[in-house]
């Protein structure tokens, strides 16, 4: 029998996780309850984060950044009017997760902690250069999303640590978006692409999802492409570099070979969508 604990503060939650070695944090439960019912995990205690008010809400910090509490539901992120311009990509990704039921249950902290390589938030957060706020029994730390994924379903979160918030740079006026290729509407991605143009329209940030253990970003390639977004050969060369660093698997959502073929198509089609938006703005 798994006991559910309901701490009222972050400190109480991490103390409970430290006290009961087999305890797990519970956020929306969309994934964890299904895993527990299938006996894929057998926690002694579930430490529910539901009562902790510090984990809620989407706020602007004094320096203009956006701070999203870990318990923010996908439906709240999808509806957040603060996520404009360069941050619209995250709002769009949230709105493409599964279906309304899952979006009403699932949280950003739970999704990022779960680290499914096909999850929609990870490439969007990588495209935004997000920072994760983390708390554990030894204190608090922050970590770049780029240093977070260690391997397939393995992250830099230590035992007993929880994600408390996700911080994004202040939004700037520049188009961004997220696109996923999936077998059917609402399914996890076979491959996905998060992209944001620079404000001057000369460069872009791109992260590819579901083609390796974590989102793929080639920041040196992005720098080299600055000023050449209108040159198809340069864009194709850049996409080829993303293909070269990809490490996809064959699974029910598509073969590794198919995923590799999707990357250049996603890059060129999403880029063309964003540059058209920039021209007509
Ligand atoms: C039918 C279905 C379809 C789905 N389709 C998609 C999809 O298309 N795209 C997509 O991106 N996702 C999809 N998901 C996943 C969904 O987004 C979940 O919400 C998400 O994976 C888990 O979020 P949660 O808040 O429910 O976390 P939970 O289920 O509560 O927890 C998930 C895991 O994270 C740990 N955890 C939870 N919160 C924290 C925290 N703050 N800090 C540290 N560890 C924590 C838990 O211990 C557990 O191991 C789908 C899920 C379902 C059930």
XYZ file of C-alpha atoms and ligand atoms in Angstrom:
334
model
C 0.000 0.000 0.000
C 1.491 3.344 -1.061
C 0.986 6.180 1.413
C 0.322 9.671 -0.009
C 1.953 12.567 1.872
C 0.843 16.188 1.390
C 3.575 18.675 2.390
C 2.708 22.385 2.435
C 6.190 23.714 1.568
C 9.114 22.824 -0.682
C 11.310 22.246 2.383
C 8.831 19.754 3.841
C 8.579 17.936 0.503
C 12.330 17.465 0.095
C 12.656 16.431 3.748
C 10.004 13.733 3.177
C 11.761 12.517 0.019
C 15.033 12.329 1.976
C 13.395 10.498 4.894
C 11.685 7.827 2.800
C 14.221 6.515 0.303
C 11.583 4.793 -1.850
C 9.305 7.846 -2.022
C 8.545 9.641 -5.304
C 7.201 13.143 -5.995
C 3.664 13.233 -7.393
C 2.591 16.181 -9.574
C -0.271 15.723 -12.044
C -0.061 11.935 -11.835
C -0.748 11.592 -15.585
C 2.312 9.387 -16.033
C 3.201 8.291 -12.502
C -0.167 6.775 -11.568
C -0.272 4.786 -14.821
C 3.278 3.544 -14.171
C 2.410 2.578 -10.631
C -0.771 0.791 -11.690
C 1.279 -1.172 -14.228
C 3.787 -2.007 -11.440
C 6.588 -0.290 -13.394
C 7.402 1.668 -10.223
C 6.641 0.698 -6.617
C 7.116 3.782 -4.428
C 6.686 3.389 -0.671
C 5.274 6.946 -0.459
C 3.960 9.478 -2.961
C 4.908 13.013 -1.958
C 2.142 15.103 -3.505
C 3.288 18.598 -4.539
C -0.300 19.780 -4.954
C -0.595 21.894 -1.772
C 2.660 23.826 -2.267
C 1.672 27.313 -3.393
C 5.292 28.295 -4.243
C 5.182 25.775 -7.109
C 2.242 27.474 -8.805
C 1.776 30.314 -11.228
C 3.474 32.004 -14.165
C 5.121 35.290 -13.126
C 7.408 37.964 -14.514
C 10.535 38.493 -12.404
C 11.932 41.986 -11.678
C 14.399 41.618 -14.599
C 11.625 40.698 -17.064
C 12.210 36.933 -17.123
C 9.268 34.530 -17.029
C 9.147 32.076 -14.135
C 6.841 29.084 -14.504
C 6.097 27.158 -11.298
C 6.664 23.421 -11.646
C 3.013 22.623 -10.821
C 1.724 24.727 -13.737
C -0.642 22.555 -15.788
C -0.126 22.192 -19.530
C -3.509 23.886 -20.143
C -2.350 26.973 -18.185
C 0.886 27.213 -20.197
C -1.072 26.778 -23.438
C -3.309 29.716 -22.448
C -0.598 32.021 -21.056
C -0.666 35.424 -22.784
C 2.816 36.280 -21.384
C 4.363 33.655 -23.673
C 4.606 35.802 -26.792
C 7.199 36.365 -29.530
C 10.340 34.356 -28.843
C 8.525 32.381 -26.092
C 5.394 31.548 -28.094
C 7.151 28.277 -29.010
C 6.544 26.986 -25.460
C 2.893 27.939 -25.450
C 2.451 26.180 -28.789
C 4.213 23.025 -27.514
C 1.958 22.933 -24.421
C -1.140 23.122 -26.614
C 0.044 20.137 -28.668
C 0.448 17.755 -25.720
C -1.905 14.749 -25.928
C -5.500 15.827 -25.370
C -7.516 18.105 -23.074
C -7.652 15.559 -20.236
C -3.872 15.130 -20.119
C -3.323 18.897 -20.518
C -5.621 19.508 -17.528
C -3.696 16.996 -15.373
C -0.055 17.136 -16.397
C 2.421 19.724 -15.147
C 5.562 21.231 -16.617
C 7.675 20.012 -13.678
C 6.317 16.469 -14.008
C 6.888 16.388 -17.742
C 10.453 17.728 -17.523
C 11.251 15.348 -14.628
C 9.867 12.421 -16.596
C 12.280 13.336 -19.451
C 10.526 11.398 -22.184
C 12.681 12.027 -25.291
C 9.472 12.479 -27.326
C 7.884 14.943 -24.886
C 6.907 18.299 -26.354
C 8.355 20.644 -23.735
C 11.995 19.568 -23.957
C 12.811 20.937 -27.457
C 10.741 24.070 -26.783
C 12.636 24.716 -23.530
C 15.974 24.039 -25.269
C 15.036 26.549 -27.984
C 14.295 29.145 -25.249
C 17.554 28.445 -23.319
C 15.469 27.714 -20.200
C 16.913 27.307 -16.726
C 15.550 24.769 -14.232
C 15.240 25.613 -10.540
C 15.862 22.563 -8.387
C 15.505 21.923 -4.644
C 16.862 19.072 -2.561
C 17.696 18.272 1.025
C 21.132 19.927 0.490
C 19.664 23.210 -0.784
C 18.710 24.848 -4.062
C 20.476 25.115 -7.408
C 19.719 26.099 -10.962
C 20.689 24.212 -14.067
C 20.559 24.969 -17.780
C 18.184 22.778 -19.786
C 21.213 22.037 -21.991
C 22.961 20.288 -19.064
C 19.885 18.440 -17.846
C 19.538 15.287 -19.982
C 22.305 12.750 -19.307
C 21.033 9.811 -21.380
C 17.781 8.071 -22.358
C 15.385 8.862 -19.479
C 18.364 9.823 -17.319
C 18.705 13.349 -16.004
C 20.947 15.432 -13.777
C 18.253 15.382 -11.033
C 19.739 13.713 -7.958
C 17.784 11.302 -5.749
C 15.285 13.259 -3.641
C 15.547 16.496 -5.685
C 12.503 18.182 -7.174
C 12.116 20.700 -9.977
C 10.506 23.806 -8.471
C 10.315 26.161 -11.476
C 11.420 26.795 -15.032
C 12.805 30.245 -15.872
C 12.812 31.695 -19.381
C 14.623 34.775 -20.724
C 12.441 37.851 -21.191
C 10.404 37.484 -24.398
C 11.540 39.528 -27.392
C 9.592 40.439 -30.501
C 10.568 37.638 -32.855
C 8.477 34.826 -34.272
C 8.790 31.331 -32.814
C 6.826 28.123 -33.125
C 6.745 24.390 -32.488
C 5.767 21.635 -34.862
C 5.493 17.910 -34.287
C 5.074 15.003 -36.639
C 2.963 12.324 -34.938
C 1.113 9.214 -36.105
C -2.227 10.653 -35.015
C -3.277 13.918 -33.446
C -2.425 13.924 -29.727
C 0.243 11.224 -29.920
C 3.805 11.724 -28.721
C 6.122 13.067 -31.424
C 7.844 10.880 -33.981
C 10.019 13.957 -34.500
C 9.522 17.592 -33.579
C 11.065 21.001 -34.154
C 11.096 24.103 -31.934
C 12.361 27.249 -33.663
C 12.717 30.962 -32.892
C 14.066 33.635 -35.241
C 16.410 36.309 -33.936
C 14.696 39.726 -33.618
C 16.571 41.023 -36.705
C 15.468 37.960 -38.712
C 19.095 37.106 -39.567
C 19.539 34.031 -37.367
C 17.593 31.368 -35.549
C 17.594 28.939 -32.651
C 16.447 25.393 -33.380
C 15.921 22.310 -31.224
C 14.838 18.929 -32.565
C 12.881 16.502 -30.367
C 12.405 12.708 -30.360
C 15.603 12.053 -32.325
C 17.918 11.234 -29.425
C 17.860 11.057 -25.613
C 17.415 14.820 -25.363
C 16.715 17.774 -27.632
C 19.302 18.364 -30.372
C 20.828 21.820 -30.655
C 23.849 22.851 -32.720
C 24.705 26.320 -31.458
C 27.915 26.608 -33.528
C 25.868 25.688 -36.606
C 23.280 28.351 -35.705
C 26.061 30.968 -35.462
C 27.466 29.918 -38.835
C 24.008 30.242 -40.403
C 23.494 33.853 -39.293
C 22.770 36.042 -42.314
C 22.186 33.012 -44.556
C 18.620 31.979 -43.668
C 17.519 32.795 -47.219
C 20.147 30.454 -48.744
C 18.647 26.944 -49.154
C 22.094 25.301 -49.472
C 23.269 26.844 -46.182
C 20.048 25.786 -44.420
C 20.417 22.253 -45.833
C 24.015 22.113 -44.609
C 22.892 23.214 -41.130
C 20.103 20.584 -41.087
C 22.672 17.978 -42.166
C 24.694 18.786 -39.043
C 21.611 18.160 -36.876
C 21.134 14.808 -38.661
C 24.778 13.973 -37.934
C 24.377 14.538 -34.163
C 20.974 12.786 -33.970
C 20.748 9.376 -32.329
C 17.194 8.162 -32.984
C 15.766 4.715 -32.263
C 13.287 2.494 -34.090
C 10.026 2.333 -32.151
C 6.268 2.139 -32.657
C 6.203 5.799 -33.720
C 8.680 5.399 -36.576
C 12.017 3.999 -37.650
C 15.312 5.722 -36.913
C 15.816 6.191 -40.649
C 12.421 7.892 -41.026
C 13.206 10.202 -38.124
C 16.515 11.218 -39.728
C 14.655 12.058 -42.943
C 12.171 14.211 -41.046
C 14.813 16.524 -39.555
C 15.722 18.509 -42.751
C 12.049 18.685 -43.742
C 11.058 20.067 -40.350
C 13.879 22.618 -40.367
C 13.097 23.961 -43.842
C 9.312 23.981 -43.464
C 9.272 25.594 -40.000
C 11.858 28.166 -41.133
C 9.748 29.024 -44.144
C 6.667 29.453 -41.894
C 8.543 31.806 -39.544
C 10.228 33.894 -42.252
C 6.863 34.361 -43.975
C 5.399 35.539 -40.642
C 8.312 37.982 -40.214
C 7.834 39.371 -43.745
C 4.082 39.869 -43.316
C 4.347 41.335 -39.770
C -2.301 9.284 -22.486
C -1.125 10.207 -22.340
C -0.646 10.866 -23.459
C 0.420 11.747 -23.354
N 0.877 12.395 -24.479
C 1.876 13.294 -24.367
C 2.323 14.050 -25.502
O 1.798 13.966 -26.608
N 3.353 14.913 -25.315
C 3.963 15.080 -24.103
O 4.894 15.871 -23.997
N 3.556 14.389 -23.018
C 2.533 13.511 -23.120
N 2.110 12.825 -22.011
C 2.803 13.030 -20.720
C 2.129 14.164 -19.962
O 2.604 15.394 -20.491
C 2.433 14.109 -18.451
O 1.763 15.141 -17.886
C 3.855 14.257 -18.021
O 4.692 13.320 -18.593
C 3.984 14.044 -16.511
O 3.507 15.144 -15.852
P 2.738 14.976 -14.467
O 2.642 16.314 -13.867
O 1.472 14.229 -14.652
O 3.805 14.130 -13.619
P 3.613 12.832 -12.744
O 2.914 11.780 -13.524
O 3.038 13.186 -11.426
O 5.155 12.436 -12.517
C 5.962 11.972 -13.583
C 7.369 11.625 -13.043
O 8.059 12.802 -12.649
C 8.334 12.801 -11.227
N 8.030 14.173 -10.800
C 6.815 14.791 -10.901
N 6.935 16.079 -10.572
C 8.224 16.298 -10.253
C 8.973 17.442 -9.858
N 8.398 18.666 -9.754
N 10.291 17.291 -9.623
C 10.889 16.077 -9.752
N 10.245 14.961 -10.128
C 8.932 15.072 -10.384
C 7.431 11.740 -10.638
O 7.969 11.188 -9.453
C 7.364 10.743 -11.784
O 8.519 9.962 -11.814
C 1.045 11.947 -22.093
C 0.576 11.278 -20.962
C -0.510 10.431 -21.072
C -1.011 9.757 -19.831
